[in-house]
Coordinates of C-alpha atoms in Angstrom, one line a residue:
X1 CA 0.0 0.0 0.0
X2 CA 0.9 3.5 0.1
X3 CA 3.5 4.7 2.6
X4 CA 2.5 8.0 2.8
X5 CA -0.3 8.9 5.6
X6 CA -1.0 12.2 7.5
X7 CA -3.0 13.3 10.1
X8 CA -6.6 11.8 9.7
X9 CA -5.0 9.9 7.2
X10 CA -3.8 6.6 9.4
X11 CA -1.4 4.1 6.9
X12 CA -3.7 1.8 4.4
X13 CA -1.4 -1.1 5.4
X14 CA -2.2 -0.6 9.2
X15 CA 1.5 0.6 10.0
X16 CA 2.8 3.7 11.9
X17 CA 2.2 6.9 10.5
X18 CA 5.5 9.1 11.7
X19 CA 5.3 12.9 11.6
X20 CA 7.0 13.2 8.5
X21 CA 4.2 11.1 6.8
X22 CA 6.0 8.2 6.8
X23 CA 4.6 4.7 6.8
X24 CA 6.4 1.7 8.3
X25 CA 7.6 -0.3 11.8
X26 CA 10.5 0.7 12.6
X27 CA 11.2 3.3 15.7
X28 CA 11.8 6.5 13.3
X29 CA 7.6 5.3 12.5
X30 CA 6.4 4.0 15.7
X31 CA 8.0 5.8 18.3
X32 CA 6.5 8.8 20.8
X33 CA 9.6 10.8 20.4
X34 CA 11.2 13.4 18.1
X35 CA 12.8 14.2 15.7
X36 CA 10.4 11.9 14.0
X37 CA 7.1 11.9 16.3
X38 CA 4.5 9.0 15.7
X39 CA 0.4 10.2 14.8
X40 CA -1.3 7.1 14.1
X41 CA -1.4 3.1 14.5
X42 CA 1.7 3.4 17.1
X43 CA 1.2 0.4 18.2
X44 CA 1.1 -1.6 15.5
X45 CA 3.8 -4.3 14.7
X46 CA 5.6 -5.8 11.7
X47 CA 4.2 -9.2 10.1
X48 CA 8.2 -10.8 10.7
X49 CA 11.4 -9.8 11.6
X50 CA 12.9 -7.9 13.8
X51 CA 9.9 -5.4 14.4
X52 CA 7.4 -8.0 14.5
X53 CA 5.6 -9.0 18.1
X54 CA 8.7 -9.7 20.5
X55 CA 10.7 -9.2 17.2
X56 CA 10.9 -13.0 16.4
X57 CA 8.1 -13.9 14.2
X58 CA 9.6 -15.8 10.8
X59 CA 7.2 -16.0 7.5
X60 CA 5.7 -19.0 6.9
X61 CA 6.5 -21.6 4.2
X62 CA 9.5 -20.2 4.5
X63 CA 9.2 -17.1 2.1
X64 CA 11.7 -13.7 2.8
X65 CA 10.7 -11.4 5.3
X66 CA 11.8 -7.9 3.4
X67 CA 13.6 -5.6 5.2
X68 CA 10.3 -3.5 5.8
X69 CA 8.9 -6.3 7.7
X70 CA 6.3 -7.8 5.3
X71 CA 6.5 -11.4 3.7
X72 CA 6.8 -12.1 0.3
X73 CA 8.4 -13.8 -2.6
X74 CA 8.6 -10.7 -5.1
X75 CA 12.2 -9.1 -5.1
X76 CA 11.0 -6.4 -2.6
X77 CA 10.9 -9.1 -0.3
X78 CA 13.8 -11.3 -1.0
X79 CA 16.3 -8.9 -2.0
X80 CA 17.1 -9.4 -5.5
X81 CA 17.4 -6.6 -6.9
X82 CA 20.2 -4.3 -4.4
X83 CA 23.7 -4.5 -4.4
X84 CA 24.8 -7.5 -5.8
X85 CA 27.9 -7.7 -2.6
X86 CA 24.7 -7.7 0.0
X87 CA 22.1 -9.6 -1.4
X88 CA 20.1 -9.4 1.9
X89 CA 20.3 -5.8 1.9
X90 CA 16.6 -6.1 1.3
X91 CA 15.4 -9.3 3.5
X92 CA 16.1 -9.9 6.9
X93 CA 17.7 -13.6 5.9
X94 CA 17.3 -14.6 10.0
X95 CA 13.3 -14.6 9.5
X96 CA 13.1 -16.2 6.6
X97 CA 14.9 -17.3 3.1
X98 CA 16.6 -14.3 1.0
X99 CA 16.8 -14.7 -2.9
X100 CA 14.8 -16.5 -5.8
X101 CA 13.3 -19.9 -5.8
X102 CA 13.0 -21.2 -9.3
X103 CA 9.5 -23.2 -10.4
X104 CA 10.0 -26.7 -11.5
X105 CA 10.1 -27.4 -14.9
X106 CA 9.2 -30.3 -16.9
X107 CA 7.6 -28.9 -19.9
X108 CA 3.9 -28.2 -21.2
X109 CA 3.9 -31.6 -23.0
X110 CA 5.6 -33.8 -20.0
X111 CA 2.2 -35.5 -19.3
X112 CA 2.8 -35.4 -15.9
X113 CA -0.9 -33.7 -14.8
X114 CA -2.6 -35.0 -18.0
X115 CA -1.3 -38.8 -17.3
X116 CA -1.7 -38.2 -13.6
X117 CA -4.7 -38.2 -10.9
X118 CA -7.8 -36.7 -12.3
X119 CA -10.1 -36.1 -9.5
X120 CA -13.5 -34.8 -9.1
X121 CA -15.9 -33.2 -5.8
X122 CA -19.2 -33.8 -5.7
X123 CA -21.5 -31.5 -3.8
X124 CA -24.0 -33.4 -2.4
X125 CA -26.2 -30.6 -1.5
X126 CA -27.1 -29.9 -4.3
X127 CA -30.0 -32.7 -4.3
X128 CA -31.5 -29.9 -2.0
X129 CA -30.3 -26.7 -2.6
X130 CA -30.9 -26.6 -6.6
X131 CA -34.1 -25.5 -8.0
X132 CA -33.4 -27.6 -11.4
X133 CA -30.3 -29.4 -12.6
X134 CA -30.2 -31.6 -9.3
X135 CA -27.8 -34.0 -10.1
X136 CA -27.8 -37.4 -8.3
X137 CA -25.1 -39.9 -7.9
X138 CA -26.1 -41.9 -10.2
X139 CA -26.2 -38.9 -13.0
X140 CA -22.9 -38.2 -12.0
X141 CA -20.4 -38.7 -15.7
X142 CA -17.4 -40.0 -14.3
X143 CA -15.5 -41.0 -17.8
X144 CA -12.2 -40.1 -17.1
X145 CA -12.2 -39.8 -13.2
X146 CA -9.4 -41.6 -11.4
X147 CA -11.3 -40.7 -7.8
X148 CA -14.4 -38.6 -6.7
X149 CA -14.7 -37.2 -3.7
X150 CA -17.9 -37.2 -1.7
X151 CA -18.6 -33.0 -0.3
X152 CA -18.7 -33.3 2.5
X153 CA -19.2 -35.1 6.1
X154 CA -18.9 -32.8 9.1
X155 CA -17.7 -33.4 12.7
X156 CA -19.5 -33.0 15.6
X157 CA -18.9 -29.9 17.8
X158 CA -18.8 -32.0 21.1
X159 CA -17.2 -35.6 20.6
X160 CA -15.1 -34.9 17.3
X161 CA -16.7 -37.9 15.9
X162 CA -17.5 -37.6 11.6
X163 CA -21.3 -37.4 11.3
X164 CA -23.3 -36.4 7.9
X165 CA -24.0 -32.9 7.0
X166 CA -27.8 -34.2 6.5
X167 CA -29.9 -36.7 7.4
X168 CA -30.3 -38.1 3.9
X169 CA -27.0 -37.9 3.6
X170 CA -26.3 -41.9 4.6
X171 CA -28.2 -43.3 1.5
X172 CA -26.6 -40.9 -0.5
X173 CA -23.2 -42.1 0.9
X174 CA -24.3 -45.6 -0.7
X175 CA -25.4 -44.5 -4.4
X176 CA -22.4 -42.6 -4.5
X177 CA -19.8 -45.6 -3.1
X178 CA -21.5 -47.8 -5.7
X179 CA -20.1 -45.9 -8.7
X180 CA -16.4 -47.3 -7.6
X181 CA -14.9 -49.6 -10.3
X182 CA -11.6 -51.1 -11.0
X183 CA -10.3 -47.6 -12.2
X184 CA -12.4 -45.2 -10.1
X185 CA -12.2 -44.7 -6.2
X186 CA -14.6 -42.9 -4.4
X187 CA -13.5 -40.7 -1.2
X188 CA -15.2 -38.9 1.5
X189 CA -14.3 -35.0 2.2
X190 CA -14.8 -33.7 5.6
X191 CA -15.4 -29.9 6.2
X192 CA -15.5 -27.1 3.4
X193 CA -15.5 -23.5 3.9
X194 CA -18.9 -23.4 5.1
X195 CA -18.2 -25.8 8.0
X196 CA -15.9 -22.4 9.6
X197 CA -18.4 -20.3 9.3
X198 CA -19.2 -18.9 12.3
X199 CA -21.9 -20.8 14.2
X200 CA -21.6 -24.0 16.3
X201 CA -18.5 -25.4 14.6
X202 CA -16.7 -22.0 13.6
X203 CA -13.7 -23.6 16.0
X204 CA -14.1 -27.3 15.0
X205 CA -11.6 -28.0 13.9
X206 CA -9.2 -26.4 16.2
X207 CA -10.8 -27.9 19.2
X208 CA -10.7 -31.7 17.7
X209 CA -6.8 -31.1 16.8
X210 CA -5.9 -29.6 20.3
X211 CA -5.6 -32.9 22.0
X212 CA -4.4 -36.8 21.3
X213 CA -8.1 -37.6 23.0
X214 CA -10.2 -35.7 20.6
X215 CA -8.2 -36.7 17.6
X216 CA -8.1 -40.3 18.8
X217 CA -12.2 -40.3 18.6
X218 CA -12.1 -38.3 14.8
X219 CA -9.8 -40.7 13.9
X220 CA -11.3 -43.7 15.0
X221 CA -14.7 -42.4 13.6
X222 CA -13.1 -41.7 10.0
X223 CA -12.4 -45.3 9.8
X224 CA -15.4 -46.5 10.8
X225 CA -16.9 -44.4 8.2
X226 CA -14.9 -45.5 5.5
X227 CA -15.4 -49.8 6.2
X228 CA -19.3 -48.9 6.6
X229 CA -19.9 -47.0 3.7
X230 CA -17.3 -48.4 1.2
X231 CA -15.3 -45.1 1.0
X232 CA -11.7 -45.9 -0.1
X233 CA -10.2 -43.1 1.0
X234 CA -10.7 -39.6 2.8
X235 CA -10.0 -36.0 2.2
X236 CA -9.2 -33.3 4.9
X237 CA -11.1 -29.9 3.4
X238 CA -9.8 -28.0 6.9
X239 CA -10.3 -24.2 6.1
X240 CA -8.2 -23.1 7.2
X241 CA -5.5 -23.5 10.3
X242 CA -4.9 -20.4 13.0
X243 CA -7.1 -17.8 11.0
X244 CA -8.8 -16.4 13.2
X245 CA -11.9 -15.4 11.1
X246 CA -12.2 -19.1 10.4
X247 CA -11.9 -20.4 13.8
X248 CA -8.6 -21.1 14.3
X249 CA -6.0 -20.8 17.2
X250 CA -2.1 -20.3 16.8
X251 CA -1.5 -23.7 17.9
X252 CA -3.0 -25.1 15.1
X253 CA 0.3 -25.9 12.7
X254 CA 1.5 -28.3 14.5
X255 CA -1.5 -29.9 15.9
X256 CA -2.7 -30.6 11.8
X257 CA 1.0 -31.9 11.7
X258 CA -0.1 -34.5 14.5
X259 CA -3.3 -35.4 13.3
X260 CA -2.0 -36.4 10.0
X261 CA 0.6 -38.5 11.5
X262 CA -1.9 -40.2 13.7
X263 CA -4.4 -40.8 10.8
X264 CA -1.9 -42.0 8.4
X265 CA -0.1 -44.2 11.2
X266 CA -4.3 -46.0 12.2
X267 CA -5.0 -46.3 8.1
X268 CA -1.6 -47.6 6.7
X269 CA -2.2 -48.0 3.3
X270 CA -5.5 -49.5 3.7
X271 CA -7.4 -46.0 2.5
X272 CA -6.4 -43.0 1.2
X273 CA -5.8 -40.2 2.3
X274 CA -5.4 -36.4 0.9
X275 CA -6.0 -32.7 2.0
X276 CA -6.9 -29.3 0.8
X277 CA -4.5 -26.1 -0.1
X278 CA -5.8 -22.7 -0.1
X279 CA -4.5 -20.6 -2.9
X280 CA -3.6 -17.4 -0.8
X281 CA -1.2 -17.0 0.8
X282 CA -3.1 -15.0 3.7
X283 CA -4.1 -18.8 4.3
X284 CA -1.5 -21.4 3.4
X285 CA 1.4 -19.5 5.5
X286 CA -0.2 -21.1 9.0
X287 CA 0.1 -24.5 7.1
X288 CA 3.4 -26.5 6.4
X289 CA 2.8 -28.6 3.6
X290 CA 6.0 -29.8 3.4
X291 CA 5.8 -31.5 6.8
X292 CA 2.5 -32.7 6.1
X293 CA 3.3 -34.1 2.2
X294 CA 5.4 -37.1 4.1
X295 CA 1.5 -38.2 5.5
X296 CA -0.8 -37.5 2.3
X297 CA -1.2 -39.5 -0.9
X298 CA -1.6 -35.9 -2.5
X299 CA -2.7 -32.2 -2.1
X300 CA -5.8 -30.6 -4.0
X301 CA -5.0 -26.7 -5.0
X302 CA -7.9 -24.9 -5.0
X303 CA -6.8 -22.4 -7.7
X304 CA -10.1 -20.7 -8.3
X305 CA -12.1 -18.0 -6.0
X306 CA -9.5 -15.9 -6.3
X307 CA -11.5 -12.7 -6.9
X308 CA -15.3 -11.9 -6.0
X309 CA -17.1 -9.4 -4.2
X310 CA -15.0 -9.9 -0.9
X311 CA -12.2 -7.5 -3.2
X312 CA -14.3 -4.6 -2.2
X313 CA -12.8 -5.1 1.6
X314 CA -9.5 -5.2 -0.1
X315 CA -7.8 -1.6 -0.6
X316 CA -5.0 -2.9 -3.1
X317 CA -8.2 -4.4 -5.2
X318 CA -11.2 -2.4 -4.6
X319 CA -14.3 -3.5 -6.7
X320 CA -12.9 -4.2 -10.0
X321 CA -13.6 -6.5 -12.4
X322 CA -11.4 -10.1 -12.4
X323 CA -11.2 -13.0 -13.1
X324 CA -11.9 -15.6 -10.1
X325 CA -9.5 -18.4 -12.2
X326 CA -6.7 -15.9 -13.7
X327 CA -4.0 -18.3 -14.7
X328 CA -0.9 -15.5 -14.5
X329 CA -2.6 -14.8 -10.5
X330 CA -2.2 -18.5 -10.1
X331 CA 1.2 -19.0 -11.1
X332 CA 2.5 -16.3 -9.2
X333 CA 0.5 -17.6 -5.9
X334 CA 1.9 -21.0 -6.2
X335 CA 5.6 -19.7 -6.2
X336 CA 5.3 -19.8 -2.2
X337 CA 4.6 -23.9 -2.3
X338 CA 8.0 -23.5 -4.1
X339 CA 9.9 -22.1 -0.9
X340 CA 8.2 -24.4 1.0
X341 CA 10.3 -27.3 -1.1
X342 CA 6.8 -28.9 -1.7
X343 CA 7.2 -32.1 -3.9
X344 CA 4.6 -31.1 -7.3
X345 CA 4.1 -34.3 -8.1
X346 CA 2.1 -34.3 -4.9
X347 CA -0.2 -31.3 -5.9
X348 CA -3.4 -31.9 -8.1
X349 CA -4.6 -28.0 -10.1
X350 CA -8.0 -27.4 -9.2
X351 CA -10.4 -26.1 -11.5
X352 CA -13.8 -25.1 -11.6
X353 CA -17.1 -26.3 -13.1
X354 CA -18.6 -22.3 -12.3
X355 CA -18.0 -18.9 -13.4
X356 CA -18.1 -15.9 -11.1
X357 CA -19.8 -12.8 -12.2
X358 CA -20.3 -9.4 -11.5
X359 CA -23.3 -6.7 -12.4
X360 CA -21.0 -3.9 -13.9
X361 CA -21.4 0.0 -12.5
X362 CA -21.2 1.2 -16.1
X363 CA -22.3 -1.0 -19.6
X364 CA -20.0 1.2 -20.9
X365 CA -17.2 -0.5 -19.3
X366 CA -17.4 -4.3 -19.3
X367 CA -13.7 -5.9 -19.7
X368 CA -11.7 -6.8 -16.3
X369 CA -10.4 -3.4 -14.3
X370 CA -13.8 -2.1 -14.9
X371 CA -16.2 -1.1 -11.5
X372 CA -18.8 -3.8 -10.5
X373 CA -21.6 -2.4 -8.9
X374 CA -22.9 -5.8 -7.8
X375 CA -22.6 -9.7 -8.2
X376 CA -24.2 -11.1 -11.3
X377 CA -28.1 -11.9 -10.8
X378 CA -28.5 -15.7 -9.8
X379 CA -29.1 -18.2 -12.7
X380 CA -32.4 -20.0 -12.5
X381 CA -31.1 -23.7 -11.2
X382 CA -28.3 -22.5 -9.0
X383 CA -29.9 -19.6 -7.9
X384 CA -26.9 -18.5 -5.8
X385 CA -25.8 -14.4 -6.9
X386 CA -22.3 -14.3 -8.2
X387 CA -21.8 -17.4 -9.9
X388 CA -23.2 -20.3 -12.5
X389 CA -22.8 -23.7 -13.8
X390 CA -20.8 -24.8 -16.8
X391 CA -23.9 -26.0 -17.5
X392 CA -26.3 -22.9 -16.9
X393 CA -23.4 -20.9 -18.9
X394 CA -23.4 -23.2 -22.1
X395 CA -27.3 -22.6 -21.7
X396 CA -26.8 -19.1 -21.7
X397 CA -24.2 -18.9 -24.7
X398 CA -27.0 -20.8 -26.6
X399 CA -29.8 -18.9 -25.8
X400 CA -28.2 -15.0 -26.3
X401 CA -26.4 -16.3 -29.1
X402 CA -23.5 -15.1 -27.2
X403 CA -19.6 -14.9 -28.3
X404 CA -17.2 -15.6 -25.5
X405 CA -13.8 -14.2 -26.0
X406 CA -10.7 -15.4 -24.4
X407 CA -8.7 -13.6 -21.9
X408 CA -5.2 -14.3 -22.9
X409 CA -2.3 -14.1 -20.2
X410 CA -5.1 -14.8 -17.4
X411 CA -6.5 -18.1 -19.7
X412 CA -10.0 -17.8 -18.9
X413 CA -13.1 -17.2 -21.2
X414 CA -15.5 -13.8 -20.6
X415 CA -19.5 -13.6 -22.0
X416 CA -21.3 -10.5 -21.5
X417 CA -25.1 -9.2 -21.8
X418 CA -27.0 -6.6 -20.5
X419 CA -25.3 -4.9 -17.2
X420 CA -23.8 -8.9 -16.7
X421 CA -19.8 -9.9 -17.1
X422 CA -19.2 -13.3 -16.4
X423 CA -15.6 -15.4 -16.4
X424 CA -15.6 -19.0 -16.6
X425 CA -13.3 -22.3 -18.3
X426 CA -14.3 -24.1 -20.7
X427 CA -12.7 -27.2 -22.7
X428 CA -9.9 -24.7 -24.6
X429 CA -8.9 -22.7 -21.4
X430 CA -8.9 -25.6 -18.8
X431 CA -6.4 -27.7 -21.3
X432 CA -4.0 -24.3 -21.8
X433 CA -4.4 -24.7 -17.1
X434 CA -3.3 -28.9 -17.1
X435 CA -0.5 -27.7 -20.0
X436 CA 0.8 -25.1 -16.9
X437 CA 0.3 -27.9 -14.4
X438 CA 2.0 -30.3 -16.9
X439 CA 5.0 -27.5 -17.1
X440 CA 5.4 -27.5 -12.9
X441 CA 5.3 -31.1 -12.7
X442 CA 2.3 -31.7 -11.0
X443 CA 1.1 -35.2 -10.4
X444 CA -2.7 -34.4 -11.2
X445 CA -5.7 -32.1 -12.1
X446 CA -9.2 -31.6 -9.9
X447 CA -12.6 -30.2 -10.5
X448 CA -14.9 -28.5 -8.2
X449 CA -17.6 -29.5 -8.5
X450 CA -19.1 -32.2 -11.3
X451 CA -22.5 -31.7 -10.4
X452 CA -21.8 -28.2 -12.0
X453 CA -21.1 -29.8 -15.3
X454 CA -22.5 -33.4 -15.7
X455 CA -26.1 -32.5 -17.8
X456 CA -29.6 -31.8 -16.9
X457 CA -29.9 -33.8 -13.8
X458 CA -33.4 -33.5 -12.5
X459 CA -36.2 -31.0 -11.3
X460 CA -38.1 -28.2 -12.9
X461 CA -37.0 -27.1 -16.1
X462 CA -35.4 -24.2 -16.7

């Protein structure tokens, strides 16, 4: 943000304002004293280093803490760019690594993605949720599909024990454990962002992790689950560890480290067994995926949501126009799994089945960077406001005779119509995203979620 501030005019990035309208951490910002007096936020302390809380605070995954305080993985973080005889003159190397981390490379053509794990969520709430276009089990199309992954079982606030989200959820477990096959497993997924919300299991999670007992009882219950239901495997969908807005406690790093070990030491290789990654970086940093890629068959990197109407909150975004799939945004967001010396042949590239939309402030401005004054107006079957189905989309292409035009550099499509803008993959765009995961060497692709795409399902017509 900017580092200029003044009175009434506190720092955008919550640092000291200094008298000289200055914006930082250090004492010439924060401190009561002259020459340089502070006006505003003089409290506040650095995310790492030196002039973070009791000035030992180190960035997580290992990225640089910049000599300003903030982590990072750009060269105003790590240092790269200063005199080449100090190359920490930038980075504060004791909180963190200094320099450039290099992607793997294998090459858009290696195969390794394409050949590799090719995974698919199924969002089971939609059997109740959707006002047309329900898709059952038994509509699911799983040509193709290496594992599906049932979404999702929850835990229970009191004894930790897995439980269904619904009560129909238990004859649903059964259609959907049915569709396994000699080439096809199917998984269960526990959590999901909605299970943080706040309400009665905003601090789940946390609370099952914080001791051996409680993860003894979820651990023994996911077991159970899988031999009763037929579920080969099982998929940790934690969102997300220590943030506070979604429940979490700063103990909760190394209690996920301990859970993993205990649930991969009671299910051997008898089930599978993956987990989640958030794309941000806000959220990965309390995770160590390193540590726990030694106790996972894989991860699954949810590399979609990256934009929607939360950006308003955001100063550095504001509400503008972008794409929630942005393939450049991506790219740039995995570079911290590289610091964390993350093995890709252990990370499956999530894509989405759904565009996300925006109402724009002005037709006369409908490309990304534009104003939104809104989320786009719910589709008829999904009827949620901000986002559609593939397969509401593809409708809506048919219908408006619309020509979608690709987004080149962020590899996504965009349709408009009226006051609507809408982003979304389809066949071309999602290929040019498994020829980038091919290119990092990752060991597999994902979709969220094939009820979005897998036909007319049932219910009301359109």
């Amino acid at each position: 943000g900017p580092v200029q501030c003044g009175p009434g005019s506190p720092c955008v990035d919550k640092s000291c304002c200094n008298s000289d309208g200055k914006c930082g951490f250090e004492k010439g910002h924060c401190h009561p004293d002259p020459p340089s007096t502070c006006i505003s936020n003089c409290d506040a302390k650095a995310w790492c280093g030196k002039d973070s809380p009791n000035g030992k605070i180190t960035c997580g995954l290992n990225v640089c803490c910049s000599k300003y305080g903030w982590c990072g993985w750009r060269p105003e973080h790590c240092g790269e760019d200063t005199d080449p005889k100090d190359p920490g003159s930038l980075c504060q190397k004791e909180f963190g690594r200094c320099g450039k981390v290099s992607p793997p490379s294998c090459g858009k053509d290696s195969g390794t993605a394409t050949n590799g794990r090719k995974i698919a969520y199924y969002a089971s709430w939609n059997t109740r949720n959707r006002e047309c276009n329900r898709i059952w089990p038994h509509h699911i199309n799983t040509e193709g599909l290496t594992h599906i992954n049932f979404a999702f079982a929850g835990i229970n606030p009191k004894s930790f024990v897995i439980q269904p989200m619904h009560p129909a959820d238990p004859q649903l477990y059964l259609d959907f454990t049915a569709l396994k096959t000699n080439g096809l497993e199917t998984w269960i997924a526990v959590g999901g962002w909605d299970f943080s919300n706040p309400g009665s299991t905003h601090t789940t999670w946390s609370d099952m992790v914080s001791t051996k007992e409680n993860r003894k009882a979820f651990i023994e219950s996911a077991v159970d689950l899988m031999k009763t239901y037929g579920f080969q495997g099982i998929d940790l969908d934690w969102e997300y560890p220590v943030a506070e807005d979604r429940g979490g406690r700063p103990g909760d790093t190394k209690n996920q480290i301990a859970l993993f070990v205990e649930l991969r030491e009671a299910i051997g290789n008898r089930f599978g067994f993956s987990s989640i990654l958030a794309p941000d970086f806000w959220y990965l940093q309390h995770m160590d995926p390193f540590a726990l890629s030694f106790q996972v068959d894989w991860f699954n990197y949810m590399a979609y949501d990256l934009h929607g109407t939360w950006d308003a909150r955001i100063p550095a975004i504001g509400p503008r126009i972008a794409a929630h799939t942005n393939l450049h945004e991506i790219e740039e967001m995995l570079v911290s799994l590289w610091f964390n010396k993350l093995d890709p042949k252990k990370i499956n590239f999530g894509m989405a089945h759904y565009g996300r939309g925006f109402t724009v402030k002005d037709k006369g401005c409908m490309h990304e960077g534009c104003e939104w004054a809104d989320t786009n107006k719910p589709a008829d079957c999904t009827n949620f406001p901000g986002i559609m189905s593939n397969t509401e989309i593809i409708q809506l292409i048919r219908e408006k005779n619309l020509k979608p035009e690709l987004l080149k550099g962020a590899e996504v499509k965009q349709i408009t119509w009226d006051d609507q803008w809408m982003a979304y993959d389809d066949d071309e765009t999602r290929a040019m995203k498994i020829e980038k995961a091919n290119d990092l060497c990752m060991g597999g692709h994902f979709f969220w979620a094939i009820d979005y795409a897998s036909g007319s399902g049932t219910g009301d017509d359109p």
